[in-house]
Every structure is written in C-alpha cells, then in structure tokens.
XYZ file of C-alpha atoms in Angstrom:
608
model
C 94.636 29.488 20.170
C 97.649 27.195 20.278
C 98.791 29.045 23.815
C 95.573 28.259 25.187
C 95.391 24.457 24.202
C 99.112 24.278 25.801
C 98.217 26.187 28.487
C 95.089 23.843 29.516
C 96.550 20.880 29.085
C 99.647 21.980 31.717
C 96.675 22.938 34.076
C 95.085 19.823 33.818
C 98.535 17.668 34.371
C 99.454 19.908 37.208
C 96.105 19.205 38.920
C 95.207 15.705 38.616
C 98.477 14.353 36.972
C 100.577 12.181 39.144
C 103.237 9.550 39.115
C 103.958 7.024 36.399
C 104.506 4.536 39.505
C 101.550 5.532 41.204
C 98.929 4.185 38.488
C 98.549 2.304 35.329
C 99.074 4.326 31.936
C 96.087 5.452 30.543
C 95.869 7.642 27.096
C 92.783 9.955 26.741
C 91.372 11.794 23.702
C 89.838 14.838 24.662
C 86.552 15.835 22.851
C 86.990 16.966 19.295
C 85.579 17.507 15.938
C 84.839 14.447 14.268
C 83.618 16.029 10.906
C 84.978 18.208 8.298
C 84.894 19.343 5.199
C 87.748 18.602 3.293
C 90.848 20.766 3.669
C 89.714 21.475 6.994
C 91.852 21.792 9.939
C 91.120 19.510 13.187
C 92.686 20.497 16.502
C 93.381 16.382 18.387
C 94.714 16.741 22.288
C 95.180 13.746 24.052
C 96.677 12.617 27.727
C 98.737 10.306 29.204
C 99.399 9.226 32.907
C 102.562 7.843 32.153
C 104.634 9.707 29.616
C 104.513 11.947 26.802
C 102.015 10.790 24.523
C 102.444 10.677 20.445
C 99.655 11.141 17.624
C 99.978 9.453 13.990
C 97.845 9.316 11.299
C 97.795 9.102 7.703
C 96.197 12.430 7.356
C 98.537 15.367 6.678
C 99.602 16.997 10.079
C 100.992 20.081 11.311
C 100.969 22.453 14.299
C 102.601 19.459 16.525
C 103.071 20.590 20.579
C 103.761 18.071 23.293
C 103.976 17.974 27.231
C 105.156 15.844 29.696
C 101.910 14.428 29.422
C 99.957 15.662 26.831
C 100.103 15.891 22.750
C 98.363 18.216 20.717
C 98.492 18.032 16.590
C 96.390 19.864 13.516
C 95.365 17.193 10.674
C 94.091 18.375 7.623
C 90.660 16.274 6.460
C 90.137 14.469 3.408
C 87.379 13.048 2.033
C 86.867 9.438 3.418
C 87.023 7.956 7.165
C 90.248 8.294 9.040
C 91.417 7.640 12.446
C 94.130 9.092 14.194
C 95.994 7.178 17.505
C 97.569 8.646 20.198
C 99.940 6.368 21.644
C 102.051 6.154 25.007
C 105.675 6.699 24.349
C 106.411 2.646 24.545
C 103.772 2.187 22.192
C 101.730 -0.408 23.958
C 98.541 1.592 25.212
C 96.755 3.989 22.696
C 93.310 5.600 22.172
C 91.783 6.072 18.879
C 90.059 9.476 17.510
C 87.681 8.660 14.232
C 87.547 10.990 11.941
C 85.910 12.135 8.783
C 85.841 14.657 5.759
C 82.579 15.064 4.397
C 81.265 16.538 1.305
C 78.003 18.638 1.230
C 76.102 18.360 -2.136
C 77.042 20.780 -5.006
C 73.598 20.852 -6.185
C 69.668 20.176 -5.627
C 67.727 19.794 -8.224
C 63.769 19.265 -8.674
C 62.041 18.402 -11.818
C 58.195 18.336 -11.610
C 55.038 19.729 -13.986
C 54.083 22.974 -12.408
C 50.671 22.250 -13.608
C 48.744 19.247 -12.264
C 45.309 18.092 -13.257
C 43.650 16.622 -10.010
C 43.620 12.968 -9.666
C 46.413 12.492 -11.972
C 49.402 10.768 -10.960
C 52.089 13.059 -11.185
C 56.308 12.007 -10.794
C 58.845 14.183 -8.666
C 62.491 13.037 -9.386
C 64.944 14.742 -6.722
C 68.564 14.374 -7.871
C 71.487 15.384 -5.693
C 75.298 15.776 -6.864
C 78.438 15.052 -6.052
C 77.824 14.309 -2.076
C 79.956 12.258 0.788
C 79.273 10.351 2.527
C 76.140 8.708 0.799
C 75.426 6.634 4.395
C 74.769 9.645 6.006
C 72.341 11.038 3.266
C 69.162 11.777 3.548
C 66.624 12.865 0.811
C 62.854 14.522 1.191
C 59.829 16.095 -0.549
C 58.397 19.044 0.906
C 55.046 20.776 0.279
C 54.835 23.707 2.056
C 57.906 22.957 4.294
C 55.957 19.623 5.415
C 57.770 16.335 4.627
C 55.534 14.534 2.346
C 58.145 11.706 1.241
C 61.890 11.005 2.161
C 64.581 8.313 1.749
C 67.681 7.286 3.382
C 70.760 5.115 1.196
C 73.726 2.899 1.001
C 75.057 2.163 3.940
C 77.878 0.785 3.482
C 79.828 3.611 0.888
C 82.123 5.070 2.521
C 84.644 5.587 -0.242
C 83.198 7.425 -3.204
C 81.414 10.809 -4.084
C 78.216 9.997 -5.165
C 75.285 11.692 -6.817
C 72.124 10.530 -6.227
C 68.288 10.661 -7.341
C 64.817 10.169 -5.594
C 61.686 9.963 -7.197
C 57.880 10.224 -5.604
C 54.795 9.612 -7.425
C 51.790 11.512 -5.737
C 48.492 12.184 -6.987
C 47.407 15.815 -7.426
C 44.590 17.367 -5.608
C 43.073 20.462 -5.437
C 44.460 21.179 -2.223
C 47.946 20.970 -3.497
C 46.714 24.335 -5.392
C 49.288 26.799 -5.103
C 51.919 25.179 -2.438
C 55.637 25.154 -3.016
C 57.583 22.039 -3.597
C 61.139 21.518 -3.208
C 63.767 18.726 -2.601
C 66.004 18.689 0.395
C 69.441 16.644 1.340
C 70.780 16.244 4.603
C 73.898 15.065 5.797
C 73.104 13.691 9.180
C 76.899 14.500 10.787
C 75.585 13.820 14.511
C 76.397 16.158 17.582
C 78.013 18.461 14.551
C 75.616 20.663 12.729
C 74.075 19.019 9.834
C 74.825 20.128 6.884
C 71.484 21.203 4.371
C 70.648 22.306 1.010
C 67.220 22.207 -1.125
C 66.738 23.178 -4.677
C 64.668 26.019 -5.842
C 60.564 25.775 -5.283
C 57.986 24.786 -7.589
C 54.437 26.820 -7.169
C 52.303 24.129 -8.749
C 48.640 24.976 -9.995
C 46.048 22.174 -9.948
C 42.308 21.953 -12.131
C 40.012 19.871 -13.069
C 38.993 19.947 -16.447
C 35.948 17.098 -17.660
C 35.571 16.378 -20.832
C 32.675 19.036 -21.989
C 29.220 18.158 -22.418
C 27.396 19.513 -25.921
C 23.195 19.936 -26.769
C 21.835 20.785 -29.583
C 19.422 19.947 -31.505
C 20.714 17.389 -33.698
C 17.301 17.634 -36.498
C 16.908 20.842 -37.627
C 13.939 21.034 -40.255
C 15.386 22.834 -43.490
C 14.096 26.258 -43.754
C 12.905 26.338 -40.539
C 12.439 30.219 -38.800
C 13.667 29.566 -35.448
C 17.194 29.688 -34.214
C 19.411 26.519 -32.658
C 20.989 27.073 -29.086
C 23.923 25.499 -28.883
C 25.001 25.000 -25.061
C 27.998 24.047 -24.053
C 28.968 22.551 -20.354
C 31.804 21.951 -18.649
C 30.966 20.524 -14.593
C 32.495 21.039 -11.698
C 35.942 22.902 -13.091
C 38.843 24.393 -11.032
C 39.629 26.829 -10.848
C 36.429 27.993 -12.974
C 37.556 31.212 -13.753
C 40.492 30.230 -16.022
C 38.230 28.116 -17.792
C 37.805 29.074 -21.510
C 35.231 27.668 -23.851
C 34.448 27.669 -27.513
C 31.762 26.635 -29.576
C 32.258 26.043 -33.443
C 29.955 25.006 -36.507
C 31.713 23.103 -38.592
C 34.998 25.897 -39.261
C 32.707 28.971 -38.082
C 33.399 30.174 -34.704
C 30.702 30.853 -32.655
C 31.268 33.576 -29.597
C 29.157 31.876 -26.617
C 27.533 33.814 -23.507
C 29.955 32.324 -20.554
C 27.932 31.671 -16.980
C 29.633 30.253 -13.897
C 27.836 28.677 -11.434
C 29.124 28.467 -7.489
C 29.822 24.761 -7.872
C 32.879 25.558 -10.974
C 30.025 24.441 -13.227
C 31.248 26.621 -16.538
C 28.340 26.874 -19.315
C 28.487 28.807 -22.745
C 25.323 29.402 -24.764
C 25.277 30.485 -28.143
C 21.816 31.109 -30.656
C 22.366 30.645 -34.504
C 20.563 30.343 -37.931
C 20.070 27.382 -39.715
C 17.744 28.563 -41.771
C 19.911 29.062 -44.936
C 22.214 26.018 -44.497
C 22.245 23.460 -47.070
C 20.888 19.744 -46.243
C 23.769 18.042 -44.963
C 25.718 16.740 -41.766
C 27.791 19.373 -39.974
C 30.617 18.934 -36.793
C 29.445 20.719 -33.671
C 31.847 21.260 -31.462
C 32.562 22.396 -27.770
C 36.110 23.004 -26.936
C 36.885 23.427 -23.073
C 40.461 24.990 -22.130
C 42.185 24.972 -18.536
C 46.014 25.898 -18.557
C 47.134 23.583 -20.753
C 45.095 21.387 -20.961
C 42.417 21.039 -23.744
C 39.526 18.618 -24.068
C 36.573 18.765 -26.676
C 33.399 17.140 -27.761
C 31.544 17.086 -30.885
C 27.586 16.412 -31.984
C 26.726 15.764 -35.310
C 23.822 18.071 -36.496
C 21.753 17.320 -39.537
C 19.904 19.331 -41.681
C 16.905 17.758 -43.346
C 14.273 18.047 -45.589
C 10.852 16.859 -44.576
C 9.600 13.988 -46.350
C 5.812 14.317 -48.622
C 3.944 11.492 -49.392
C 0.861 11.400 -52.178
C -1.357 7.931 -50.953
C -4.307 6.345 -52.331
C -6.882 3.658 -51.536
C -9.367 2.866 -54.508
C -11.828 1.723 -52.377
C -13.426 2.619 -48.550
C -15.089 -0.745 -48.203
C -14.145 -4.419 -48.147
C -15.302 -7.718 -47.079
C -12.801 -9.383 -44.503
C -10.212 -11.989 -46.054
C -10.399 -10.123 -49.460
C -7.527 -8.612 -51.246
C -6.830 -4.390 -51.444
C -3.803 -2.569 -53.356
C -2.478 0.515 -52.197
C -0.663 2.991 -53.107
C 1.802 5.419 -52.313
C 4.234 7.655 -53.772
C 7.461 9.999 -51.905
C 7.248 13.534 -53.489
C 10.298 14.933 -51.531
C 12.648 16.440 -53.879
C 15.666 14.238 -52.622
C 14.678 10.839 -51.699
C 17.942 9.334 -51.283
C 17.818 9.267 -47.072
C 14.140 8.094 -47.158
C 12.218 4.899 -46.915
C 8.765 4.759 -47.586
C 6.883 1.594 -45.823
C 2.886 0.671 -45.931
C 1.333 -0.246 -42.792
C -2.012 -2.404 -42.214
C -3.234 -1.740 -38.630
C 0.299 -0.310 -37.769
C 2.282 -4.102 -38.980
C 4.757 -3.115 -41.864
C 3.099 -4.600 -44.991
C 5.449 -3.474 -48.146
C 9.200 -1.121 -47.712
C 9.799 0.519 -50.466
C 6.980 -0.145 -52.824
C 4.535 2.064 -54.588
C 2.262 -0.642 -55.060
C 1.208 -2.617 -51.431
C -1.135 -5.794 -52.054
C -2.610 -7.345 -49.012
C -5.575 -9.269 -47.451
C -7.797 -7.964 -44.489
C -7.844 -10.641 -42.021
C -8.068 -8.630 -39.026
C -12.079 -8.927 -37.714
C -12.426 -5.232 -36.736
C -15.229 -2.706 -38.247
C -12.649 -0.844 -39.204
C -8.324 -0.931 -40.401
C -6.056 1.755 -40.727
C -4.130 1.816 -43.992
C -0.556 3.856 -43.285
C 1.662 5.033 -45.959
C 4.680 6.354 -43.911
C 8.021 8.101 -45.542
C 10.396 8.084 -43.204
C 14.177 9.364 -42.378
C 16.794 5.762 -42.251
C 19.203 7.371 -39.562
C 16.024 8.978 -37.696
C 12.553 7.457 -38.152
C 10.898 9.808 -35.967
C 11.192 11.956 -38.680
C 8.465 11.077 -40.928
C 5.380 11.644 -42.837
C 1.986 9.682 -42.120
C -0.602 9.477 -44.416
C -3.861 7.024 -43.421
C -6.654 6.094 -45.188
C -9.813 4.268 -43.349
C -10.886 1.398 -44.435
C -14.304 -0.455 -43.707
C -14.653 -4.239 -43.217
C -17.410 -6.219 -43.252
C -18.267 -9.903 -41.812
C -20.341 -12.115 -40.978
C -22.521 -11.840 -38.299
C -20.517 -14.008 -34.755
C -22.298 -14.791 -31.334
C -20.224 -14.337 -27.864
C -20.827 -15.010 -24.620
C -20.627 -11.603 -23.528
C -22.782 -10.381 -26.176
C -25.105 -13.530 -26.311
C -24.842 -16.037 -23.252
C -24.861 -20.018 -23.408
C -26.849 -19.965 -20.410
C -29.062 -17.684 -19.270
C -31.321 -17.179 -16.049
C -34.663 -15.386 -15.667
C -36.357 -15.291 -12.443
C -40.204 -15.352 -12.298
C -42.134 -12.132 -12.278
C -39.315 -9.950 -12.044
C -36.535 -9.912 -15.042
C -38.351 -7.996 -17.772
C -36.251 -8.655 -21.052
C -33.522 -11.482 -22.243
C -30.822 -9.369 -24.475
C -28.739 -11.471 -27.154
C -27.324 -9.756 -30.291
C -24.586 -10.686 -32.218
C -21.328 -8.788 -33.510
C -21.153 -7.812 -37.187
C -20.464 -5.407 -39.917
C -22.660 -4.557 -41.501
C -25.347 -4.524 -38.200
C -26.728 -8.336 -37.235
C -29.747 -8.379 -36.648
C -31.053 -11.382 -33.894
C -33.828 -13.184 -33.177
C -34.455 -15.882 -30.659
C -38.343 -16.023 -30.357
C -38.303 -16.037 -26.459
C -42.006 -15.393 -24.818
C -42.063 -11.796 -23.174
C -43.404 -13.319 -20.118
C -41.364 -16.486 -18.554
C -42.516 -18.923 -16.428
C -41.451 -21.484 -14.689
C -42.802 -24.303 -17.325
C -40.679 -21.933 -20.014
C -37.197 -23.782 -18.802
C -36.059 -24.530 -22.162
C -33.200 -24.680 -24.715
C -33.766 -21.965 -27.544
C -32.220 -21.117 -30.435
C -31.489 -17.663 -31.669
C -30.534 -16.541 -35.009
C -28.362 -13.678 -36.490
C -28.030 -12.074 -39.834
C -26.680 -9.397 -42.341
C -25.807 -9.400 -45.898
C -23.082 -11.783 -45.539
C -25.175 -14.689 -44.275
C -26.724 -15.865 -40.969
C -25.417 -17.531 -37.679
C -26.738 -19.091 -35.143
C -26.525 -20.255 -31.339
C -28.048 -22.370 -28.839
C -29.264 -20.837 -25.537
C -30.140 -22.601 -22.146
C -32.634 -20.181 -20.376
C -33.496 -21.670 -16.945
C -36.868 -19.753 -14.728
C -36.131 -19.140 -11.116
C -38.501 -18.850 -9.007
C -39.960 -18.012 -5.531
C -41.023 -20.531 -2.873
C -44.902 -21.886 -3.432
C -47.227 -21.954 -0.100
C -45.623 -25.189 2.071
C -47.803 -27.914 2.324
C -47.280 -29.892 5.950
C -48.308 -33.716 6.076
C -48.557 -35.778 8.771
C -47.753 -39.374 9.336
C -49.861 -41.190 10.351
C -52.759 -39.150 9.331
C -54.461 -39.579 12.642
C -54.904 -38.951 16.337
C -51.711 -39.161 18.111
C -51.826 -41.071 21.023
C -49.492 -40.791 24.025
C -46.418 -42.760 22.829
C -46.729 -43.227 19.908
C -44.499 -41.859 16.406
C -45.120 -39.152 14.368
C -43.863 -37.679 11.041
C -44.278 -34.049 9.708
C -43.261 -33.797 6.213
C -42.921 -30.279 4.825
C -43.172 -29.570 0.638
C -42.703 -26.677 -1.444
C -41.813 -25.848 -4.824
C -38.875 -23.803 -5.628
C -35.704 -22.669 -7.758
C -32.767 -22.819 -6.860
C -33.384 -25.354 -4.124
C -35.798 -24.561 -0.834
C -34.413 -24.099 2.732
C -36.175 -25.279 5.262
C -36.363 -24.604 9.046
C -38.886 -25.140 11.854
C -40.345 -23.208 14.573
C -41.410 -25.605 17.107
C -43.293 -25.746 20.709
C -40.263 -24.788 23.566
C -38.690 -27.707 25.184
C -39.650 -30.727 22.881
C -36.916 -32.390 21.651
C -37.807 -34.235 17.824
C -35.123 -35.163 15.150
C -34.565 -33.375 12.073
C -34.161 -35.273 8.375
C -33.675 -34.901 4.820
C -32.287 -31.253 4.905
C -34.754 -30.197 7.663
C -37.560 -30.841 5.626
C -39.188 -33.863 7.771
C -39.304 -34.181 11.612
C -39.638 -37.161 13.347
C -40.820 -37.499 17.105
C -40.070 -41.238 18.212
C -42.131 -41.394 21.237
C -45.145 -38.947 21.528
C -45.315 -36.980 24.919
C -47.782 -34.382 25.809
C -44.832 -31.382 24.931
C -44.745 -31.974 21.573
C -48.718 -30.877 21.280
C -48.583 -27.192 19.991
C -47.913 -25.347 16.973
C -45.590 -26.278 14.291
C -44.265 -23.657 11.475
C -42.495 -24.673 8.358
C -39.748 -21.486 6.790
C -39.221 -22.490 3.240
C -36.609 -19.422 1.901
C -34.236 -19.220 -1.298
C -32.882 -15.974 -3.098
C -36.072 -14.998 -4.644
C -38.416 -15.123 -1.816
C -39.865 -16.581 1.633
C -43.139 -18.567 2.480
C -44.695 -20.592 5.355
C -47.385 -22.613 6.776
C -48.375 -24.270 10.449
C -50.220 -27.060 11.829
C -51.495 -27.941 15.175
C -50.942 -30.864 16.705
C -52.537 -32.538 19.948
C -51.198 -35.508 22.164
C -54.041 -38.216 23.667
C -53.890 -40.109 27.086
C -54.837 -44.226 27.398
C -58.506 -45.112 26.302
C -59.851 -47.255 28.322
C -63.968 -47.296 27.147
C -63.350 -50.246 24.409
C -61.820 -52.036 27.388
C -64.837 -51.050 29.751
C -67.503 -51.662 27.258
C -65.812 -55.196 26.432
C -66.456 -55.802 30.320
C -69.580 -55.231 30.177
C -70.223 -57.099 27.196
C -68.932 -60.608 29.076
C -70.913 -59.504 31.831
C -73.806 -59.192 29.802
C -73.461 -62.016 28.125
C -72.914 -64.437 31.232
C -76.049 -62.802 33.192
C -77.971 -63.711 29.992
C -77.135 -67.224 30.058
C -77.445 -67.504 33.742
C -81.197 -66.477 33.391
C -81.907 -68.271 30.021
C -80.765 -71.580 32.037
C -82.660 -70.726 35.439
C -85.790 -70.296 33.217
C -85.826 -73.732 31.437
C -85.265 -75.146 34.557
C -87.854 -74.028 36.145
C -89.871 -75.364 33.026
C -88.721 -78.622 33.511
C -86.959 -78.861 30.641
C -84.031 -79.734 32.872
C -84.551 -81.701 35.839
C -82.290 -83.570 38.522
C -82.546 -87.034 39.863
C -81.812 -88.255 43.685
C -80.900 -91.845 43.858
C -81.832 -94.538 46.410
C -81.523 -97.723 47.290
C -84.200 -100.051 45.780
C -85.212 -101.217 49.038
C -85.781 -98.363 50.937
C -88.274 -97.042 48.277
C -91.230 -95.476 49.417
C -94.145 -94.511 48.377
C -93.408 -90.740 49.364
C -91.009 -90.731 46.441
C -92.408 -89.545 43.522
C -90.690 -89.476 40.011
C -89.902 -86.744 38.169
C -90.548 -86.310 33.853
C -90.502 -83.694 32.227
C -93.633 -81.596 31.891
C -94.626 -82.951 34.944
C-alpha cells in the first residue's frame, strides 16, 4: 500500500509540480481519516510546491516516506483530539490535519418494567459506559425501531471517557402492548461511519386492571331457603383473557362461573347457602388478578334475625285531646341490634319503651297507632304492628262543607246543603223554607250536633232572581207636540242588577242615561213617533215591553176661536150702541150762532 501512496504522489508532482521560483509555497493535506479508534493506524500525505515537506505530531509515528515534494507518515491514534502539521522545509508555511481517537461504548444497558398498567407513568433509564468522545454522543428510546425520545450531551469534554445515563418517563398505553424497547448510542463521527450499539430489547405487556366491583345481597334473612349470588365485575380489562377472579366468604373460597364480554368486561358469578350460617357480619370479597397486578374489593354481608313484636291498645275509641297508653313488647330472641319505637300517625312518640303515653290531638276520624322493631344499622328491616284507633269530636262547620254565603236563584235551585264535620256523625239543621223567594233574602242560622255538644254558624242566603215585566213611563205624561222634550223611563225588578237596551224607530237620534235605562229626546221631531222596546236581561232570564209614541204639528184653533171671540165681541158692541142711538138715548148736538137761529131748527131731548 506504501508503493502505491509513493507512487501517486510522484505522479501528481510530475504532472502539476513546478518550480519553487515559479510560485509561492503552498503545503496541502490530502484527504484522510480523521477518526479512529485507538491504536489505530492513520495514513497523512501532504504536498508542497516548494520543497520537501515534513509532518510532526505528538502522536506516535512510523512508516515515514518523503519526496521532493511530498511526505507521507503512519500515526498511531489515541484517545483525545490531536493534530498533526505538515510543514515546508524552512518551517514558515504549514497545513494542519485534526485528528481524533474515539471510543465506542462498551456497553448498553436498559432497565424498564416489562409489565405496564395503562395510564401509568412508567421510567426508562438508558445508561451507556465507558464512551469518547461524550460531544459527539447521542442517546435514544426506541419502540419498535421508532425514536420515541433522544438526547444529545456535553459539549465541551473532550478529554475524558465517560459513561453516561438517560432517563424517559412515558405513560403506558395499550398500544404499547407487545412492542420492543431498547436504548441506542451513537457516535456521530461525520463523513466516517458512525459508530452504533443498543442494548438488548424489552417486549413489554400492558393491561388495565379496575378495581373490581362486588353485589350481593348484603341482608340475608336467617334461615332463609333461597341461595345468595354473589357477582363479581371487573370492566373494561386488557387483555381480558389473562384476567383471573376470585370470590371468597369470609376464608371459604368460592369457585365463580367466569363470562367475558366483547368490551374486556370480565364477570364471575357464584350461588351459595346461607341458610345454616350463624347471625353475624361476614367479609365478602372479590379479588381481580392481571399479571402482577392484584386489586380487590370487599362487601360486608349480614346475617339477621327478623325482629317480632307483641302490641296492645286497651281501648279502640277515644275522644280527641285525651290521653292513651300503649304498649309494646320485642319477642326476638336476641334483641341486642334492635330498637323498638311507637308511632302516632307515623311521628315517633316513645324509642325504646314498652309503655308509650300520649294525647290524640290530631282531628281525624281515625289514628294509626305503630309499634315498629326495627334493625339500628338497617331500619328497613323491621316489624310493624298497628292498631286503629277511633276519635271522636265535636261537631265543626267549613266553608266547603257549610258556606258563609250562599245563593239561591228563584224557581230553579231545589235544595240548600250545609252539614258539618264530626265524629261521631253531626247532625244539622238550619230551618231554611223549601221554597225561596225573593222576600226570603235573609241571614240564618244553622245548628250542628253529636254527643260531644253542638255548634253553630251564621249563613247569608241571598234569592236571585229573573227580570219582572218592564214598566215604560213617559215624561210628560201627555201629547207630544212638535218640539217639544220627552222622557221614557224604563223599570224592572231584578237580581243581580238589570241590563237595559232599546230598540228604537230607524234614524232618530235621542240620548241615552242612567245605564240605558231612560232616554231623553231634547227637541221632538216627527221621526221619533214609532215604536219603542225596552230589553231588560241578567243571568237568570230576559223580559220586555213597548210603547207607542206619536209627534203633533202647531194648533192653531185656540188661536182662531180667540179671533173670533174679539170679533164677536166688537160686532156686539157695535150693534148694542147703534140701537140706543137710534132710541135716543144718545143724541148729537149742531151748534150755531145765536143770531142766525131759525125757526127751522128744532131741538133735540131725549125721548123726543
């Protein structure tokens, strides 16, 4: 290989070398291996274009050949950067070759739980030994060959051997159920092959294990005939099939029936006796394994006697706010886990008393007297024994029995019903007339009794009734002249209150008062003669009634006949004056002078 290097190298000098005085000295390093592991041999060549160049280094060196114009040397690594300079033969130009002796990792190691319960978090610690150099280290997870995690280090160590460890916290899924892990180191050398190594695989499993859920009965009557089913449940578990369960009473293992559902839903049943076990509390307990992983769950089941009571009442009848004493008695052989309590109309009275005194002073025809024995950690379990008593009381009037007010309409409610509540029966009386009218509006009084006493009450009874025939007056009561104002005043007797309403002649136009009832026409016109018809209505009935009315012209005859009358009168005394004149009762006198008398004039008297 040596030959070959030599060989080269005179090629290359031959071809492009040329004269130290035709250009300026230049030293090349030709491409070589920058990284090795220790001990290893590197091959340096360099060039010069001005004399024979010279390599030194601190590394150990062998294998030296040299040219006019080339050098070639062997070094042999060690662990730790180097360089090596080749150098023109004065010394002043040179050209440095790095170098560096690497060591690859004596060992992976990975340290993980093979078995993972999913959504735990779960701790993978990588460690790596005796590796250089630690800046050119890197560290990964795998799962499946796919990088789940990695790191990178120091940067700056160039010097020492290190060892090294990683860790990764992931949390386990179910996916992650049989996959390989495994740590990996790298030693990132560049253009030069990388040097690798991984410790051994883990095959993890995953599951999911929940805590298991137990039924039971957990009050099983002593003596009782039918078996318990114990069931227990374990949802959603994986892988289901590795899923063992166990059911135990108390220290006696009990073999269940194992079903798996599609969803990993693992259930064990298991039917058993109880029929011979002594009263007590007993452990029941489910226990649910997955790998190794166990979880459990216990009930507590209790076996019980059922409580007996013996009760009494001396008497069946009381009268309310009076004083009764019962009794009752627990005849269960062990009364240690019972309570015995007395109840009046279900309200505790007495706990744990034989003897219960107490006063009725609920109104009701009848209480219920309880004597109840009962379990302290379960009161469902229990004996009831009741007793009936009756209660008497005086006779009391409501409103919804008896009303305050009361309304009977005229010829058509039949019957007026007031009683009274009481025990023993009330009998009422309110001496009402069978047949109401409306002059019966009154305030009566109606009285109830037993043997306890008598009550009584004060009822307002009020007659409705329908609408009597209208009566239509007129005002003034007299011809209506042309012009004149008219009133029409409609009346009727009713209860509750009348409604009136008109029906008059088309197109006259009158005012309406006083809730319809009157109509007034200002200024009589010929369209208001016709028919008028008064509606009188309320809830019980209708009725109505007309009148005819008739509108006048002027009269002129008293003005005519008054005429007359002065025309009469003034004829009269025209004639009764013409006829004393011509009597001479009245005469007229022509005067003359004295002298011109004659004897043609002849006097006048009267009677002449």
């Amino acid at each position: 290989m040596t030959f070959w290097i030599q060989w080269s190298l005179a090629f290359l000098v031959i071809v492009f070398g040329r004269s130290h005085a035709d250009r300026p000295c230049e030293i090349t390093v030709m491409d070589y291996q920058k990284f090795g592991d220790v001990n290893e041999i590197i091959t340096l060549n360099c060039t010069s274009t001005c004399s024979t160049p010279v390599w030194k280094t601190n590394l150990r060196k062998s294998n030296i050949l040299r040219g006019s114009t080339w050098s070639s040397v062997d070094v042999s690594l060690e662990m730790g950067n180097f360089t090596a300079t080749c150098f023109s033969a004065d010394g002043n130009i040179s050209s440095i070759a790095p170098l560096c002796g690497y060591v690859p990792p004596s060992q992976v190691t990975i340290d993980m739980p093979e078995v993972l319960e999913e959504g735990t978090v779960n701790t993978i610690t990588c460690k790596v030994y005796n590796v250089f150099p630690e800046p050119l280290l890197r560290m990964s997870v795998t799962r499946d060959r796919d990088i789940i995690y990695e790191e990178t280090f120091e940067k700056n160590n160039w010097k020492t051997m290190v060892n090294k460890t990683m860790t990764y916290n992931f949390t386990a899924e179910r996916s992650d159920n049989l996959k390989d892990f495994s740590c990996n180191t790298i030693l990132e050398l560049g253009t030069y092959s990388n040097v690798t190594k991984s410790s051994s695989s883990v095959t993890i499993r995953t599951f999911s294990l929940t805590s298991p859920e137990i039924s039971s009965e957990v009050w099983i009557e002593q003596g009782s005939n039918a078996n318990s089913t114990f069931k227990c449940t374990v949802p959603h578990a994986f892988p289901p099939e590795n899923v063992t369960l166990d059911i135990l009473f108390e220290e006696t293992y009990l073999s269940p029936h194992i079903e798996r559902l599609t969803d990993g839903t693992v259930m064990g049943t298991r039917s058993y006796s109880t029929s011979t076990i002594p009263i007590g509390k007993y452990k029941l307990k489910c226990k649910a394994q997955l790998f190794n992983s166990v979880k459990t769950q216990t009930l507590d089941v209790n076996i019980y006697e059922h409580p007996t009571v013996n009760f009494t009442l001396p008497i069946d009848t009381i009268d309310l706010d009076n004083t009764v004493t019962a009794y009752c008695d627990l005849t269960t052989q062990n009364i240690e886990p019972y309570s015995v309590g007395i109840f009046y109309d279900q309200e505790k009275a007495c706990e744990d008393q034989q003897n219960c005194d107490f006063t009725v002073t609920r109104r009701a025809r009848t209480t219920n007297i309880t004597c109840k024995a009962y379990l302290r950690e379960n009161p469902n379990i229990a004996e009831v024994a009741s007793k009936v008593l009756s209660v008497h009381y005086l006779p009391r009037f409501t409103n919804d029995l008896c009303p305050e007010r009361f309304i009977w309409v005229e010829n058509k409610t039949k019957d007026f019903n007031c009683s009274a509540e009481g025990n023993p029966e009330a009998k009422t009386n309110c001496n009402i007339p069978s047949l109401m009218t409306k002059n019966d509006s009154d305030t009566y009084t109606c009285v109830a009794s037993n043997r306890l006493g008598n009550v009584t009450t004060s009822v307002n009874l009020i007659v409705q009734y329908q609408p009597s025939s209208p009566v239509i007056s007129k005002t003034p009561n007299s011809d209506i002249d042309k012009g004149n104002s008219v009133n029409l005043t409609c009346e009727s007797d009713c209860l509750p209150a009348c409604e009136y309403s008109w029906v008059i002649p088309p197109g006259t136009s009158v005012e309406f008062a006083e809730k319809n009832r009157l109509i007034i026409i200002n200024s009589a016109t010929h369209s208001h003669s016709g028919e008028y018809i008064c509606n009188v209505k309320n809830k019980h009935g209708i009725a109505e009634t007309r009148i005819d009315i008739t509108v006048k012209g002027k009269n002129w005859l008293p003005v005519i006949i008054g005429v007359i009358a002065i025309i009469v009168l003034l004829a009269a005394v025209a004639v009764l004056v013409y006829c004393l004149w011509r009597k001479g009762k009245i005469g007229s006198y022509r005067v003359q002078n004295s002298k011109k008398l004659s004897k043609e004039n002849i006097p006048l008297s009267n009677g002449a």
